[in-house]
C-alpha atoms as a PDB file:
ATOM      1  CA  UNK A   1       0.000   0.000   0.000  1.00  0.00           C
ATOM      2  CA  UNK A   2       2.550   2.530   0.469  1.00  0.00           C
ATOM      3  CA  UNK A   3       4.578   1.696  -2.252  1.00  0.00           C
ATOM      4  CA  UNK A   4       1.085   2.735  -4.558  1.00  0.00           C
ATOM      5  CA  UNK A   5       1.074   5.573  -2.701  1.00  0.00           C
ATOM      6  CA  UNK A   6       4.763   6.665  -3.206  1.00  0.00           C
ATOM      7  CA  UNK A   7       5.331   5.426  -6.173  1.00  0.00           C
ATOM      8  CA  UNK A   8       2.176   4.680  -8.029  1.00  0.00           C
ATOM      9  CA  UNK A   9       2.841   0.721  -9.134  1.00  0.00           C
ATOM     10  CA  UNK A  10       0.571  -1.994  -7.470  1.00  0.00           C
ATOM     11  CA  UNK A  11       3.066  -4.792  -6.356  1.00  0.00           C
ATOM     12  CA  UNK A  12      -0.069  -7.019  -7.950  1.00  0.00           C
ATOM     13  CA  UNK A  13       0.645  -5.705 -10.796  1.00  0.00           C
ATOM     14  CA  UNK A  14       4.268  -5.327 -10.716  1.00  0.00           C
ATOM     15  CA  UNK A  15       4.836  -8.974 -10.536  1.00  0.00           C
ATOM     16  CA  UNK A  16       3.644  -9.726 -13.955  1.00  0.00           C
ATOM     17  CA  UNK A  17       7.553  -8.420 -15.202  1.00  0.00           C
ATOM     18  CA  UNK A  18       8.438 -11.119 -14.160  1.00  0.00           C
ATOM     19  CA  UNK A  19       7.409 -13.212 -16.991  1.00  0.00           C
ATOM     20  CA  UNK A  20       8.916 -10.557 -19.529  1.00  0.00           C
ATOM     21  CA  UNK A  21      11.355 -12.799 -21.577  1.00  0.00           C
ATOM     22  CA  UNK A  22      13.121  -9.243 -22.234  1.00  0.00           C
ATOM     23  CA  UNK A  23      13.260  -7.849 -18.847  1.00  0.00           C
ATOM     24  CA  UNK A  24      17.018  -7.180 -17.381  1.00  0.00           C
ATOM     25  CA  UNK A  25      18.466  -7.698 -13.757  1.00  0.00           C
ATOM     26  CA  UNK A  26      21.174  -7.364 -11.657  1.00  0.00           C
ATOM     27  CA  UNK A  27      22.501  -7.605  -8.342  1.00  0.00           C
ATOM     28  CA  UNK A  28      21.791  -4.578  -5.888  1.00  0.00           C
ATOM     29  CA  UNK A  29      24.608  -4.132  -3.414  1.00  0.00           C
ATOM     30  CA  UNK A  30      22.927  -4.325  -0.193  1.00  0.00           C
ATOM     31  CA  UNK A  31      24.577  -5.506   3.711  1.00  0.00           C
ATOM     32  CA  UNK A  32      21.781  -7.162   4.729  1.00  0.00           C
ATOM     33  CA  UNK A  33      20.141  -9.330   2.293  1.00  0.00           C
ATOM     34  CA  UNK A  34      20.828 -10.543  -1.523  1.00  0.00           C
ATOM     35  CA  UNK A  35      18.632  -8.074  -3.318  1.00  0.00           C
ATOM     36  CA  UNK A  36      17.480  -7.569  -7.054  1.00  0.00           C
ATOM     37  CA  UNK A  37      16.438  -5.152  -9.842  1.00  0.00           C
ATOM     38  CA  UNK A  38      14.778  -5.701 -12.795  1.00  0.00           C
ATOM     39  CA  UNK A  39      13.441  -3.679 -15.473  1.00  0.00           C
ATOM     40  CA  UNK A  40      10.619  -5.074 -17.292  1.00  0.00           C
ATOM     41  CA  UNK A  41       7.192  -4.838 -19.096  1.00  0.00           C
ATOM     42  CA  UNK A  42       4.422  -5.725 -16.510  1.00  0.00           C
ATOM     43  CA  UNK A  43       1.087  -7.399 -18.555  1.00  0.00           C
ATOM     44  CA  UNK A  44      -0.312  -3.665 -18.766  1.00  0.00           C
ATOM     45  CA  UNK A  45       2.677  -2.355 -20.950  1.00  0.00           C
ATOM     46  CA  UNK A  46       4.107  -0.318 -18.774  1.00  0.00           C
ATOM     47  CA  UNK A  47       8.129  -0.411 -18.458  1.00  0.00           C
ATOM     48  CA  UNK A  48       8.429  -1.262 -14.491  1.00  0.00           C
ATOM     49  CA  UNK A  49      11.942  -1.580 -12.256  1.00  0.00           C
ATOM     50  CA  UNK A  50      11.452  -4.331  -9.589  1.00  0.00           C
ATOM     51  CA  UNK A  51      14.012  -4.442  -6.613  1.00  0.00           C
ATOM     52  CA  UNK A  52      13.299  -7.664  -4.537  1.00  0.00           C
ATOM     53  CA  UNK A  53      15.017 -10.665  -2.730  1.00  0.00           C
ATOM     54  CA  UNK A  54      14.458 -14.076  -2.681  1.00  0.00           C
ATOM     55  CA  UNK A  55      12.956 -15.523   0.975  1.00  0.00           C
ATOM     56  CA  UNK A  56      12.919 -19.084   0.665  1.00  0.00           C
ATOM     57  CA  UNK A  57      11.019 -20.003  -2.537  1.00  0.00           C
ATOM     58  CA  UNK A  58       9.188 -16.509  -2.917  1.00  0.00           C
ATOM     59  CA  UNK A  59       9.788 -13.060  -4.271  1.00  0.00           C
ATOM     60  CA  UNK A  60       9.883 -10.311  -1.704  1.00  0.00           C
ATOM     61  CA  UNK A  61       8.765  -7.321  -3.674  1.00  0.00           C
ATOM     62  CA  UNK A  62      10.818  -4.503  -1.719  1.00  0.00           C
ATOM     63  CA  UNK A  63       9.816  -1.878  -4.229  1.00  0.00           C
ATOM     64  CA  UNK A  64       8.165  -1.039  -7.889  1.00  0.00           C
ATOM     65  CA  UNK A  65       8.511   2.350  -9.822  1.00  0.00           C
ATOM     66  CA  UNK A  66       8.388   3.656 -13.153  1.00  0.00           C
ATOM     67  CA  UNK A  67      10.967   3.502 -15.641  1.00  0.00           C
ATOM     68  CA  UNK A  68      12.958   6.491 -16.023  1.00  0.00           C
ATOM     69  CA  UNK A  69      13.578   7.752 -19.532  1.00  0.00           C
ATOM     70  CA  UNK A  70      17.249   6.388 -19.064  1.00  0.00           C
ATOM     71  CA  UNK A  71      16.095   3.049 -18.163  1.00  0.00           C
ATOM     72  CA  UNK A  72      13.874   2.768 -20.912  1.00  0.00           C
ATOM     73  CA  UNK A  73      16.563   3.235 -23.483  1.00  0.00           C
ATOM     74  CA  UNK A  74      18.539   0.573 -21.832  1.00  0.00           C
ATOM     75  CA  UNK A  75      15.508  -1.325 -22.200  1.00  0.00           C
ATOM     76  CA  UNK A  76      15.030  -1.016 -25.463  1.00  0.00           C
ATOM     77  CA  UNK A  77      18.800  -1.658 -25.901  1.00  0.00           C
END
């Protein structure tokens, strides 16, 4: 709920980038924890960046935002 509220993006519907055969990630240096970003269509078309670790089997979804204009030209490579 707060992330909608900060940042706009639904985790809901943030997760769907997931299955984007053409989304990119990388590590995120972080002390505590493994973390993760990715940048990726969700199934609504809009260009999403995912950070997120892994607990257990399961995606934590720390945070979703827009694309910046810069990360959608990487995107679209």
């Amino acid at each position: 709920m707060i992330n909608l509220q900060k940042h706009g993006v639904d985790f809901a519907d943030a997760v769907s980038i997931f299955a984007d055969p053409a989304a990119l990630t990388i590590m995120d240096e972080h002390p505590d924890e493994d973390r993760f970003v990715t940048l990726g269509m969700n199934a609504f078309g809009q260009l999403l960046v995912v950070v997120y670790t892994w607990r257990g089997d399961n995606i934590r979804i720390i945070s979703a935002r827009q694309a910046t204009k810069s990360e959608r030209r990487q995107y679209e490579g």
